XYZ file of C-alpha atoms in Angstrom:
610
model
C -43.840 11.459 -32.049
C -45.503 9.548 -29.249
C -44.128 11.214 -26.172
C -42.133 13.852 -24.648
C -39.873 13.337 -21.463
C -39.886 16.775 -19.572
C -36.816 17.023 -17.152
C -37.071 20.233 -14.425
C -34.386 21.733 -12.357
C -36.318 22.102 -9.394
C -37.834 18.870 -9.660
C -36.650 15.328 -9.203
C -37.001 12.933 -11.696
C -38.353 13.319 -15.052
C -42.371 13.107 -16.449
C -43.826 12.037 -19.538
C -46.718 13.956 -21.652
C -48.156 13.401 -24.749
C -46.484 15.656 -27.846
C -48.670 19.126 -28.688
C -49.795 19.852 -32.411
C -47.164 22.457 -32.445
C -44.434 20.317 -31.375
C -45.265 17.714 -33.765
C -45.323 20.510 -36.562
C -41.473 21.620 -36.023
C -40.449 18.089 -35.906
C -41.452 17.303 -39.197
C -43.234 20.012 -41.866
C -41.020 23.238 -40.510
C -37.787 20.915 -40.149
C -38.341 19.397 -43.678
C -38.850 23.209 -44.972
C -35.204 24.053 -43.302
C -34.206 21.268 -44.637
C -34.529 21.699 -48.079
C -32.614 24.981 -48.208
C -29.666 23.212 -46.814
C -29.529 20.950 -49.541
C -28.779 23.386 -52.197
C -25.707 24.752 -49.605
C -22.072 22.959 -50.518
C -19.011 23.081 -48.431
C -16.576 23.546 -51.711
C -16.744 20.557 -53.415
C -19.153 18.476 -50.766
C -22.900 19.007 -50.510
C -23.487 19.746 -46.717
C -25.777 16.789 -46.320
C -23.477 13.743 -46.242
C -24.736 11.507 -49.252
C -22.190 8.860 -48.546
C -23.020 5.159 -49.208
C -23.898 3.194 -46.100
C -21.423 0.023 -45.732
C -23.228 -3.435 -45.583
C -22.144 -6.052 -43.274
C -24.097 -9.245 -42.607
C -25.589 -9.193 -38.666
C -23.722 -5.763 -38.763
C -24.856 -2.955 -40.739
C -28.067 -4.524 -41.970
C -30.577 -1.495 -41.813
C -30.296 -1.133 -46.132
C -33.070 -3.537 -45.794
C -35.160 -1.046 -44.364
C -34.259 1.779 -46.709
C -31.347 3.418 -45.353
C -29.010 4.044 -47.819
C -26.685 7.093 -46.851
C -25.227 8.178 -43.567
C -27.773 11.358 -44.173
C -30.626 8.833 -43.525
C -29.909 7.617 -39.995
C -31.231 11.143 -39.512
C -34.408 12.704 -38.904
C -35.279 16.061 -40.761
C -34.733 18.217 -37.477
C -31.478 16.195 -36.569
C -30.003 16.703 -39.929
C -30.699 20.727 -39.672
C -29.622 20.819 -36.041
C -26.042 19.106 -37.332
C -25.796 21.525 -40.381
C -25.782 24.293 -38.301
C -23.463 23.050 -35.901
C -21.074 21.967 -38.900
C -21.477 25.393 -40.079
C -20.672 27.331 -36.956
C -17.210 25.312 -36.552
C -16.348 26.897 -40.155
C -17.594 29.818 -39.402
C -15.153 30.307 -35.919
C -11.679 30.229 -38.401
C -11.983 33.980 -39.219
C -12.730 35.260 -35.537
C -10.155 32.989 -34.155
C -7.529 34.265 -36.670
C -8.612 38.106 -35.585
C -8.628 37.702 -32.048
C -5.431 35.911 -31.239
C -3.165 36.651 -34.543
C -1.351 39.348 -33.021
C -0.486 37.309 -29.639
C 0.212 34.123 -31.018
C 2.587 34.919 -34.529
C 3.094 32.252 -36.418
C 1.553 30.096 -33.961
C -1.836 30.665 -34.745
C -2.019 27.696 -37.412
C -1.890 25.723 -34.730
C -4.082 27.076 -32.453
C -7.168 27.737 -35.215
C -6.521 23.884 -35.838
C -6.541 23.107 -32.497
C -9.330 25.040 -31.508
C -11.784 23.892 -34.994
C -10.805 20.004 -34.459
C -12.180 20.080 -30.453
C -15.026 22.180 -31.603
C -15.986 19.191 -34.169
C -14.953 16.412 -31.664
C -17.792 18.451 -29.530
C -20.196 18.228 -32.573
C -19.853 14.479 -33.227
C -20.014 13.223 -29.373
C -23.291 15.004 -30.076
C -24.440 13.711 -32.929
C -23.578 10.285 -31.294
C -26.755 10.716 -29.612
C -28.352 12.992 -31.948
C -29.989 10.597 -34.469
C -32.829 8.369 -35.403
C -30.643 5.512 -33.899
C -30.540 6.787 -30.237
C -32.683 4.552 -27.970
C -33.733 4.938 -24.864
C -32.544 3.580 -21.255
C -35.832 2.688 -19.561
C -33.904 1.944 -16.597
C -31.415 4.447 -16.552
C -33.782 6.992 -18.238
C -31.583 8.574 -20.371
C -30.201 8.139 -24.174
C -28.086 5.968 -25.681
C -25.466 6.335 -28.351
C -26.363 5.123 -31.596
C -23.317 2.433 -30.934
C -23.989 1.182 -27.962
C -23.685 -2.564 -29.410
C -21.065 -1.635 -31.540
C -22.998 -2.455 -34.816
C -26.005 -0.510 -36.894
C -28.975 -2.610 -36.862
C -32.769 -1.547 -37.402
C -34.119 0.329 -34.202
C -37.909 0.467 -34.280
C -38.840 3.542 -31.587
C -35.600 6.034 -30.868
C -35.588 9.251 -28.667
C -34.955 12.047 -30.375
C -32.678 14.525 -27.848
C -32.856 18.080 -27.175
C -29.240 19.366 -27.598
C -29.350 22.396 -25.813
C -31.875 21.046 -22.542
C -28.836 20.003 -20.972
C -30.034 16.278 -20.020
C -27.873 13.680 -21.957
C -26.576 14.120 -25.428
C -26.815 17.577 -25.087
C -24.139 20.292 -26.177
C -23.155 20.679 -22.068
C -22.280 17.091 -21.568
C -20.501 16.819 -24.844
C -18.765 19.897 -24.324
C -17.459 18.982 -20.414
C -16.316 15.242 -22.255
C -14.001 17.278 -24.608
C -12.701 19.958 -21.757
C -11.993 17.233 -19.580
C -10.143 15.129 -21.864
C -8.293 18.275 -22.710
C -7.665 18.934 -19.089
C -6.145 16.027 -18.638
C -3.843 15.174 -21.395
C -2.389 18.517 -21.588
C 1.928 18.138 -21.776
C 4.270 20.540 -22.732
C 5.991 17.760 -25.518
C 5.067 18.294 -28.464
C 4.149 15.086 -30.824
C 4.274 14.270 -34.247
C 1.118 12.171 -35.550
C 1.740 9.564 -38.544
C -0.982 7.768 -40.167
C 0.376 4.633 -41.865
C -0.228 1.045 -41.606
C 1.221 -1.064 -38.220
C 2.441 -3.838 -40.942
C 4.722 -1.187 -42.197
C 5.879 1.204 -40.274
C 8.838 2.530 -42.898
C 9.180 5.765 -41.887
C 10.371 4.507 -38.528
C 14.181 3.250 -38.564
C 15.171 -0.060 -36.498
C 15.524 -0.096 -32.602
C 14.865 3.535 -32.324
C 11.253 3.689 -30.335
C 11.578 3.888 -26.285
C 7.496 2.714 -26.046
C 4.979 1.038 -28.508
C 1.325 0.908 -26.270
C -1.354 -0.993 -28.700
C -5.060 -2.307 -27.522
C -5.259 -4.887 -31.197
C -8.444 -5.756 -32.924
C -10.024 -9.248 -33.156
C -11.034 -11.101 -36.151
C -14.926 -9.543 -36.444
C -15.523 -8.565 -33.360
C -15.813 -4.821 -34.508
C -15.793 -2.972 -37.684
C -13.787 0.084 -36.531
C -13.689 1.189 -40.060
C -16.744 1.255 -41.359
C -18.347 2.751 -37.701
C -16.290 5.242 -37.840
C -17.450 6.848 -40.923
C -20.495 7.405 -38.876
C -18.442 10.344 -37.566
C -15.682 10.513 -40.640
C -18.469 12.471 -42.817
C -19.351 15.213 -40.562
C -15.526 15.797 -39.766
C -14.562 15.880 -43.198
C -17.040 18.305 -43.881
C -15.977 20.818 -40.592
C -12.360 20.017 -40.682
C -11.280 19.397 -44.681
C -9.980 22.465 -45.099
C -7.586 21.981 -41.464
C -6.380 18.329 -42.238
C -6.357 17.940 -45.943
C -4.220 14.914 -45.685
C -6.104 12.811 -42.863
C -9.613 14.153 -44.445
C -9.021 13.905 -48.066
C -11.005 10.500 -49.047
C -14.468 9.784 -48.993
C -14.478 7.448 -46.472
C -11.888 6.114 -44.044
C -9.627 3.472 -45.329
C -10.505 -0.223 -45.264
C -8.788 -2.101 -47.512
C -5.415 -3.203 -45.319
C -7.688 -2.709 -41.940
C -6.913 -5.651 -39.645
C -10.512 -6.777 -39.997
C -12.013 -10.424 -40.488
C -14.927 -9.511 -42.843
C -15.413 -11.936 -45.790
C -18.107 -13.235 -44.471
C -20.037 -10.284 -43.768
C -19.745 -8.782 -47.303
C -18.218 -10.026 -50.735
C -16.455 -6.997 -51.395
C -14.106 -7.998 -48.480
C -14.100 -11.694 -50.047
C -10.144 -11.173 -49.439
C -10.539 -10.935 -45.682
C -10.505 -13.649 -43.745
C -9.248 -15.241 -40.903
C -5.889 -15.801 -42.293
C -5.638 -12.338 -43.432
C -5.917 -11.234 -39.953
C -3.986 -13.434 -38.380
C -0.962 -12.899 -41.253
C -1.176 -9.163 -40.334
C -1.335 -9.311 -36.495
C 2.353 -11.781 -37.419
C 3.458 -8.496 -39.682
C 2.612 -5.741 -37.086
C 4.062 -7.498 -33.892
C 7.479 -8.166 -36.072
C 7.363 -4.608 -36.952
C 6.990 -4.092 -33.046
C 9.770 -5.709 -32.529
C 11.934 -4.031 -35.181
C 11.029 -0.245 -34.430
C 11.566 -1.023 -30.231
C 14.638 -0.464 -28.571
C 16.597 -3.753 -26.635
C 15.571 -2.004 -23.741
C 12.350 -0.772 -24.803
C 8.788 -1.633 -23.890
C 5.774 -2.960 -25.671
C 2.419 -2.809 -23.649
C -0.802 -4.360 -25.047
C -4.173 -4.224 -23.946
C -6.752 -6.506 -24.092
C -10.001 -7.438 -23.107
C -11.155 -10.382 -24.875
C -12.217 -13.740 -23.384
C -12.127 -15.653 -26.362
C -9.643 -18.490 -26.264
C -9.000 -17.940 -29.723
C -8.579 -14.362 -29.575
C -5.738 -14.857 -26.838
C -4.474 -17.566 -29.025
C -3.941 -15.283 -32.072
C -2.285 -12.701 -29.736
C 0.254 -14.411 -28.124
C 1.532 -16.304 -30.997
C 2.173 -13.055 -32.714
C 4.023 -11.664 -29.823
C 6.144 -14.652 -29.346
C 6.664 -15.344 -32.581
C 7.706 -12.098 -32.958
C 10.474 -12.196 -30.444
C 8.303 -10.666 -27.740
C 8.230 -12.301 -24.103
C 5.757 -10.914 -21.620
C 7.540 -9.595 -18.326
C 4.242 -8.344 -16.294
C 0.620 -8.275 -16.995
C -1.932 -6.118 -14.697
C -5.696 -7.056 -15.150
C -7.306 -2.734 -14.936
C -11.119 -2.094 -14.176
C -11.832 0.215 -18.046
C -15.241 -1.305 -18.994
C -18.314 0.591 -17.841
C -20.715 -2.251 -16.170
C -23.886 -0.269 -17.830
C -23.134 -0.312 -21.112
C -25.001 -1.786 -23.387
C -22.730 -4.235 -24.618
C -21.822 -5.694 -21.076
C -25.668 -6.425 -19.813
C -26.779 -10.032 -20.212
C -23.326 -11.137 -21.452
C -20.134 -13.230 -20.046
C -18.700 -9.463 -20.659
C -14.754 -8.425 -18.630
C -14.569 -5.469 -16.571
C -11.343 -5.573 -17.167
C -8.586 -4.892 -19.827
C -5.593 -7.127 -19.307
C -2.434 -4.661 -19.362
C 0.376 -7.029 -20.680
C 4.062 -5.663 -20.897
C 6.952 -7.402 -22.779
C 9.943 -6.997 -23.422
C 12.325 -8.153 -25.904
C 13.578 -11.817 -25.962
C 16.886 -12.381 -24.716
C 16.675 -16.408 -24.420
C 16.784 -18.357 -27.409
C 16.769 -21.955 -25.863
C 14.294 -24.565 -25.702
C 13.025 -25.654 -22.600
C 10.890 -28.696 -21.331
C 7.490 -29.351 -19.967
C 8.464 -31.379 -17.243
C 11.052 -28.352 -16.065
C 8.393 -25.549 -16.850
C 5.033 -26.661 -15.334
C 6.160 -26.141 -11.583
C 7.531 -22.721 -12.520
C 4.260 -22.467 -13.860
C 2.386 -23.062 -11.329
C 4.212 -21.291 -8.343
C 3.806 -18.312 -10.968
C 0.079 -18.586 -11.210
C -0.788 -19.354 -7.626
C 1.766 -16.344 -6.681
C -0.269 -13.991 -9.098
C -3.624 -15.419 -8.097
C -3.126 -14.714 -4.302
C -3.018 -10.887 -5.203
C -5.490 -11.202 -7.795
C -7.997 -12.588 -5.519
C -6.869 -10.054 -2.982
C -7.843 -7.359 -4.687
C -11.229 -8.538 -5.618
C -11.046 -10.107 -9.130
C -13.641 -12.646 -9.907
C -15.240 -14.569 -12.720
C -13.942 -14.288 -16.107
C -11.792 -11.367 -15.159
C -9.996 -14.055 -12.770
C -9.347 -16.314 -15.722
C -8.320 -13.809 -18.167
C -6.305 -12.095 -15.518
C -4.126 -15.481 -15.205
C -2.847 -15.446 -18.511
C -0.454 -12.767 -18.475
C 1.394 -14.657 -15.512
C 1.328 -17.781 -17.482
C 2.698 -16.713 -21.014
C 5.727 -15.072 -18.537
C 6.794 -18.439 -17.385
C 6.599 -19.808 -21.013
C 7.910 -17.195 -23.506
C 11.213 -17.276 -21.441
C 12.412 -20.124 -23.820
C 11.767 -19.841 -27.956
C 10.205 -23.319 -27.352
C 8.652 -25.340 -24.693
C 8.850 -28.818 -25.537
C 6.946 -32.314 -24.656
C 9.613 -34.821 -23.684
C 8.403 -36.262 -27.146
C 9.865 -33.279 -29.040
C 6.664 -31.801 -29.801
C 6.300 -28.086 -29.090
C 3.539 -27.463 -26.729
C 1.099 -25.094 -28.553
C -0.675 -21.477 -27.163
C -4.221 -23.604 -26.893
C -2.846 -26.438 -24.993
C -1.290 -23.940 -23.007
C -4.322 -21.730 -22.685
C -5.990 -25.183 -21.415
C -3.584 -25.698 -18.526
C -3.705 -22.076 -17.181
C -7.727 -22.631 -17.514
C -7.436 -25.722 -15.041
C -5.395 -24.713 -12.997
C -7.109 -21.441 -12.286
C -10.767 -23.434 -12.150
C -8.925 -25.579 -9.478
C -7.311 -22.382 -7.713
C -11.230 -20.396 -7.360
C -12.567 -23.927 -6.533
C -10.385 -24.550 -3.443
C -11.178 -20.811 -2.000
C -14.981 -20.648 -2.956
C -16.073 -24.542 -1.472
C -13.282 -23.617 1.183
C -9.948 -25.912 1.381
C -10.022 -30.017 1.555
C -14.097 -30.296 0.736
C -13.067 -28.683 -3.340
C -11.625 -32.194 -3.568
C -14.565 -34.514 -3.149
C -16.560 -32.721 -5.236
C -16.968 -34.486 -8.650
C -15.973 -32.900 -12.635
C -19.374 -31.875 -13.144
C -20.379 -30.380 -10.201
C -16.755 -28.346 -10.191
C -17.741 -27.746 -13.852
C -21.311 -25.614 -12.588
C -19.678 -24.212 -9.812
C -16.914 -22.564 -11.751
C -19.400 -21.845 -14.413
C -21.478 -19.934 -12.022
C -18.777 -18.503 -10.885
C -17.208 -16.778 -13.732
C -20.080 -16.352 -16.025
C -23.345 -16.280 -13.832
C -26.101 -16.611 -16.189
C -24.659 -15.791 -19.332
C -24.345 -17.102 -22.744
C -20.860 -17.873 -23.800
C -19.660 -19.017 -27.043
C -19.626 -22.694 -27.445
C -15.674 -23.011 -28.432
C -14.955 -21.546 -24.744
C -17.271 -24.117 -23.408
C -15.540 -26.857 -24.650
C -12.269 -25.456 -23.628
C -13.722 -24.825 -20.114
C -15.292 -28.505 -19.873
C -11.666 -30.131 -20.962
C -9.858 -28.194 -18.569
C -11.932 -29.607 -16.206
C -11.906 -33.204 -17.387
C -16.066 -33.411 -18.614
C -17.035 -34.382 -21.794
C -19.043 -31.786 -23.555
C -21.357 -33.900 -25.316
C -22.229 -35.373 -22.177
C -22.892 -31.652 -20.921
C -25.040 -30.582 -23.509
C -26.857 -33.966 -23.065
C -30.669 -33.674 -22.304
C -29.992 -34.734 -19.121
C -26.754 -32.372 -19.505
C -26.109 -28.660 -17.312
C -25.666 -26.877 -20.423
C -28.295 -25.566 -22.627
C -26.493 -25.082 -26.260
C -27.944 -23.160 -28.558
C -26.458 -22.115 -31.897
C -22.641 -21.189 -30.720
C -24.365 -20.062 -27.864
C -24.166 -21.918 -24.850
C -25.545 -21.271 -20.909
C -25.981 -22.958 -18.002
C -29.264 -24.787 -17.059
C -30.207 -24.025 -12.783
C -32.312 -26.545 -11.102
C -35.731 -24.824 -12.746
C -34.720 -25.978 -16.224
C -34.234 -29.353 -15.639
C -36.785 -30.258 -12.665
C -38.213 -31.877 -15.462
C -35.531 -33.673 -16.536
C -36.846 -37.741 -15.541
C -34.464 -39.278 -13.052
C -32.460 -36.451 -12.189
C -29.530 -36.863 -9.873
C -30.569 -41.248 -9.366
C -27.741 -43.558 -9.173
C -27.124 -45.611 -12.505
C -28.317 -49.619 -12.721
C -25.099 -49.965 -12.340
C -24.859 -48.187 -8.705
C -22.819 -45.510 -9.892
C -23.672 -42.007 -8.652
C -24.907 -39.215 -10.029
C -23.456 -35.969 -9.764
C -23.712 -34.113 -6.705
C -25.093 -31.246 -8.711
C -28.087 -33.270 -9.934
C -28.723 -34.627 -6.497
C -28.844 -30.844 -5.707
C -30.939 -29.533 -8.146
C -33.599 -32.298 -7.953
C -33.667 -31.791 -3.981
C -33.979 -27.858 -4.352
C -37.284 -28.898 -6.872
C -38.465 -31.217 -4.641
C -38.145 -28.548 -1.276
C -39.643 -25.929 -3.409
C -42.721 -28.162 -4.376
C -43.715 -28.959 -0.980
C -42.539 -32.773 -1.121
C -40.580 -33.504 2.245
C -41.123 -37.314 2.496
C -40.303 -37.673 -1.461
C -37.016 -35.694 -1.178
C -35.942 -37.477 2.109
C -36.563 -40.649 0.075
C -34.874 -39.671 -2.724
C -31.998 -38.399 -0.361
C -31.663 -41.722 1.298
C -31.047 -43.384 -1.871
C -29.107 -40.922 -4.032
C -26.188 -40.202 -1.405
C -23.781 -42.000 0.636
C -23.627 -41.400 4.228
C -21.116 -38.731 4.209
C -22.973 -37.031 1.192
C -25.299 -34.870 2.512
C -22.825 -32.700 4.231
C -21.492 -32.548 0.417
C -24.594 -31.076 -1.325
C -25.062 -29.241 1.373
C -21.364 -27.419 0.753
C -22.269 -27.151 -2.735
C -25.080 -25.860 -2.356
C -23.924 -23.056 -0.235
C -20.929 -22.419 -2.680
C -23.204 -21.561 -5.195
C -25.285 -19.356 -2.765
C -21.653 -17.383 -2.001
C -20.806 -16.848 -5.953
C -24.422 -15.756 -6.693
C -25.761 -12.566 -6.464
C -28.431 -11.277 -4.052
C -31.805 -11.160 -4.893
C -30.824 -14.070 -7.923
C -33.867 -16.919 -7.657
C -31.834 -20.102 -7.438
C -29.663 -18.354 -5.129
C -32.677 -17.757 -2.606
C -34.440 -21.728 -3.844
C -30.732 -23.119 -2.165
C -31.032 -20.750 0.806
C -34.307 -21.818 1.433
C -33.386 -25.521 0.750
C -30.294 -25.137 3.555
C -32.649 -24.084 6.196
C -35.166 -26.506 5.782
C -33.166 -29.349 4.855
C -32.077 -30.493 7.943
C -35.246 -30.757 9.559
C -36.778 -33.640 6.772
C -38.659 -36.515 7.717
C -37.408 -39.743 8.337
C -37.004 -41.619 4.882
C -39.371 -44.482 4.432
C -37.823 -48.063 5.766
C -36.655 -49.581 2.759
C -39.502 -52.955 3.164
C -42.119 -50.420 3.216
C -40.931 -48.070 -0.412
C -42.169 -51.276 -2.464
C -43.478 -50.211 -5.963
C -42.697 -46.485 -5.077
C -39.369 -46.247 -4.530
C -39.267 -48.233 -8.172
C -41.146 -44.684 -9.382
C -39.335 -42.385 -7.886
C -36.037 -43.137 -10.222
C-alpha cells in the first residue's frame, strides 16, 4: 500500500496521505488471518473461495504468466473476505425472507425469495466489479475503474483497492442505486418465460410464431463474452445455486457452441475460427427468420465499424430472407470509457429493423444506384441534422443503403455478376465521404480539391487522431480513388504500423524532403502537402522561404484552395488540438507574406528549396 485517497462530505475534492502502520496491518496480516478460516467453510459441495481455472487467451487473458491461476487470485486477501461475507449474507436472507412475507404472498413466495436473492447477488457482483486487485485508477476522473474496462484481463501493475461501504465509487451505495434503478425501470405487469438454448437452434420455438426477435450479435474476437463472464459466473453460482439449479449447475459458463472466433487465441478452441462464426451467424439469422411472424419484426443492434464485421452481418440477414426496412443510428456508448479514449471508437449503436422478404426478383445496378443514392442523401440530410459526425456518419449510412438493396434477392452487374456486401459497403463509403466533403469545404470548392487531400480531410473528419485498422484504411482510400501504397509511402499521410494505421499532421512529416514540390514532370503535388509544408514553414519563422515555395508550388487560383483546406480542417478539429491552432495561426498570417523572390534572382536557391 502506497497511498490512501481520503474523500470528505464537507469538503470538495479528494486528498492523498501516505497509509498508517495500522492500516497496512488489516490489509494484509489480519485479512490473511480471516482469510484462512474461510477456506475451510463450503457452500454444499463448493469451497467458498472460487478455485476455478482461469481461461487463457492470447492478447486476452494473459495474466497466468504472472501467476494467476484461479478467479480467487485476481483478489487481494481483504477483497476475497469482504466478498465471502457478502456471498454469505445473500444465503443467509432466504430464511427471513420466507418468515416475513410467507403468509402475504402464498405460494408466491418462490418467486419473490428468488427474486429478491438474484438482485441481492447482481448487487454483490457490480461490486466486486470494482472490488479486486484489477481495479485501476482514473487519474483524471479520480475514481475506479472496473476490472473490464478494456474488455480483456491483462496484467495491471498498481490497482486501487476500494472501500465498499465509503460510498465513493464501487461502493455498496452506487451498486445498490444501479440495481434499484434498473428495477425501477423495467418493471411490467407481463410475466416472461426465460429459455437458455442456443440461437442456431431454437427448437423449442415452433415456425412463424414470434411477434419480435431484438439481438445486438457478437463479432469474430472482438470479445470473449464467455470466458469474462465467469469473472462474475463463480460468485453467482456460489449465492444463487441453490435458486437456479438449472442456469447455475456447471462449473463455468458454456463455451463450446459460443459464437466466438478464438482459435487463435488458444488451442483448445483450435475448432473456432472464422468460418465457424460466420457458419453460425448464417444458422441463427435463418432461425430468425423461421421463429418470426410474416408480419413480424427483427431489430439488430450494432456498433461496429469494421467493414468486415458489417460484411458478415448483412450477408446473414439477407441470406436469410431478411431485408432491412429502417435503421436509426442511437447515442449508447459512454465517451469516458475506457475502451473509447484514444480510439476511432462509435458513440453510436446502429438500430437496424427488417422485415421479412417479400421480393424474390433480381434487380440491376444500373436501375438500383440512383435509388441508392436519393436514399442515402435523403437519410444523410437528417443525419447531419441531428448532429452525427465522423465514423458514426459512415456507419449510420449503411442501414439506408442495405434498404435500397435487399429489396431484390440479387442485385446484378449488367455482366450477370452479383454485386457483393464489400463492393457495396465501398459505394455507400464514397458516396458518404463525398456527401461530408461537399458540407464541411462548403458546396462547389469540395470539387477542386484533389483524392488525397479529400482522403485527410475525411480522415480527420471521422477518425481525428486515431488508429484504425489497416483493412478499413484500404477500404476508405479505394472509396476515395488513392492508392494505399502510395499513402503509406514515406512521403505518404498515413503512418502504418502493424494493422494499425493513423494519420500523419504537418509535424510528422515537416521532415519529409520536398514536401508538397511539383514533380520534374510539372505535375502538382497535393494540396495537402503544399499545406502542411507551408504551416512548417509559418511556424518556423521562414516568411520569404514559404512565399517562395508558395509561388512555385501553386497555380494562381491555388492559394485561395489551401487556404479552404486549411480552414476545413480547422472546422472538423477540435479546440485546443495543436495542428488545429498551427492552421489558424497560418490563416492569419498568411496573407500578409512577402513578395516571392523574382524568379532571375532565386538562382541556385530556388534549385534547394525542392
Amino acid at each position: 500500500m502506497v497511498a490512501v485517497v481520503v474523500e470528505r462530505a464537507d469538503v470538495n475534492g479528494k486528498s492523498y496521505r501516505l497509509p498508517t502502520s495500522h492500516e497496512i496491518a488489516m490489509a494484509t496480516s489480519r485479512a490473511k488471518l480471516e482469510l484462512e478460516k474461510l477456506r475451510e467453510i463450503w457452500i454444499e459441495d463448493l469451497p467458498l473461495i472460487p478455485d476455478e481455472e482461469l481461461p487463457y487467451l492470447r492478447s486476452i487473458f494473459n495474466v497466468h504468466v504472472y501467476g494467476y491461476r484461479t478467479w480467487a487470485s485476481l483478489f487481494t486477501a481483504r477483497q476475497l473476505v469482504t466478498v465471502c461475507a457478502f456471498v454469505i449474507a445473500v444465503r443467509s436472507i432466504e430464511g427471513s425472507i420466507r418468515k416475513r412475507y410467507e403468509e402475504t404472498l402464498g405460494d408466491r413466495i418462490d418467486q419473490f425469495v428468488a427474486a429478491v436473492m438474484t438482485l441481492s447477488a447482481c448487487v454483490v457482483d457490480r461490486v466486486i466489479n470494482q472490488g479486486n486487485a484489477f481495479t485501476r485508477w482514473n487519474n483524471v476522473g479520480e475514481k475506479a475503474e472496473g476490472i473490464f474496462a478494456r474488455q480483456a484481463l491483462g496484467m495491471l501493475w498498481d490497482f486501487v483497492e476500494v472501500n465498499p461501504f465509503a460510498g465513493a465509487t464501487g461502493g455498496v451505495d452506487g451498486a445498490l442505486a444501479w440495481v434499484l434503478k434498473v428495477v425501477q425501470r423495467n418493471s411490467f405487469p407481463a410475466s416472461a418465460d426465460v429459455i437458455l438454448g442456443s440461437s442456431e437452434r431454437m427448437d423449442v420455438i415452433a415456425d412463424k410464431t414470434v411477434d419480435a426477435v431484438v439481438t445486438d450479435p457478437p463479432y469474430y474476437d472482438a470479445v470473449p463474452y464467455a470466458n469474462l463472464s465467469d469473472f462474475f459466473y463463480v460468485w453467482l453460482r456460489r449465492m444463487l445455486g441453490s435458486i437456479h439449479p438449472d442456469a447455475l449447475a456447471a462449473s463455468e459458463t458454456p463455451k463450446r457452441s459460443e459464437l466466438v472466433q478464438l482459435a487463435e487465441r488458444n488451442k483448445k478452441y483450435a475448432y473456432k475460427t472464422a468460418e465457424f462464426f460466420e457458419s453460425g451467424m448464417s444458422r441463427t439469422f435463418g432461425e430468425i427468420c423461421r421463429v418470426l411472424k410474416d408480419d413480424g419484426i427483427c431489430v439488430v443492434v450494432y456498433a461496429h465499424k469494421s467493414t468486415g464485421a458489417w460484411e458478415t452481418l448483412l450477408k446473414a440477414m439477407l441470406e436469410a430472407g431478411l431485408v432491412v426496412t429502417a435503421s436509426w443510428p442511437i447515442e449508447t456508448e459512454m465517451g469516458d470509457r475506457l475502451r473509447a479514449q484514444g480510439a476511432a471508437a462509435l458513440a453510436s449503436s446502429v438500430f437496424i429493423v427488417c422485415r421479412k422478404r417479400d421480393s424474390v426478383s433480381d434487380g440491376f445496378l444500373d436501375d438500383v444506384e440512383p435509388a441508392l443514392q436519393f436514399r442515402l442523401h435523403e437519410r444523410l440530410d437528417y443525419f447531419w441534422s441531428q448532429g452525427i459526425r465522423g465514423a458514426d456518419f459512415f456507419m449510420s449510412a449503411i442501414g439506408p443503403a442495405v434498404e435500397v438493396f435487399g429489396r431484390h434477392k440479387r442485385v446484378l452487374k449488367l455482366s450477370g455478376e452479383e454485386v457483393s456486401i464489400a463492393e457495396l459497403l465501398d459505394k455507400v463509403r464514397g458516396i458518404v465521404a463525398d456527401y461530408a466533403l461537399q458540407r464541411i469545404v462548403h458546396g462547389e470548392a469540395a470539387g477542386n480539391v484533389d483524392e488525397a487531400s479529400r482522403f485527410y480531410v475525411i480522415w480527420r473528419w471521422a477518425f481525428g487522431t486515431a488508429d484504425v485498422e489497416s483493412g478499413e484504411a484500404i477500404h476508405m482510400a479505394q472509396s476515395m480513388g488513392c492508392e494505399f501504397d502510395e499513402l503509406v509511402a514515406d512521403k505518404g499521410v498515413l503512418n502504418k504500423k502493424g494493422d494499425k494505421v493513423n494519420l500523419k499532421g504537418p509535424v510528422q512529416r515537416q521532415k519529409v524532403k520536398g514536401l508538397g514540390a511539383p514533380a520534374a514532370t510539372g505535375t502538382l503535388a497535393p494540396l495537402i502537402d503544399v499545406l502542411h509544408r507551408a504551416a512548417n514553414l509559418w511556424a518556423a519563422g521562414e516568411r520569404q522561404e514559404l512565399s517562395d515555395f508558395l509561388a512555385a508550388a501553386l497555380p494562381p487560383e491555388g492559394s485561395d484552395r489551401m487556404h479552404r483546406l486549411a480552414q476545413s480542417i480547422v472546422d472538423v478539429l477540435p479546440p485546443g488540438d495543436k495542428e488545429r491552432g498551427l492552421y489558424e495561426n497560418f490563416l492569419v498570417g498568411a496573407r500578409s507574406l512577402p513578395e516571392p523572390t523574382k524568379q532571375d534572382d532565386l538562382g541556385f536557391k530556388q534549385q534547394e528549396l525542392f
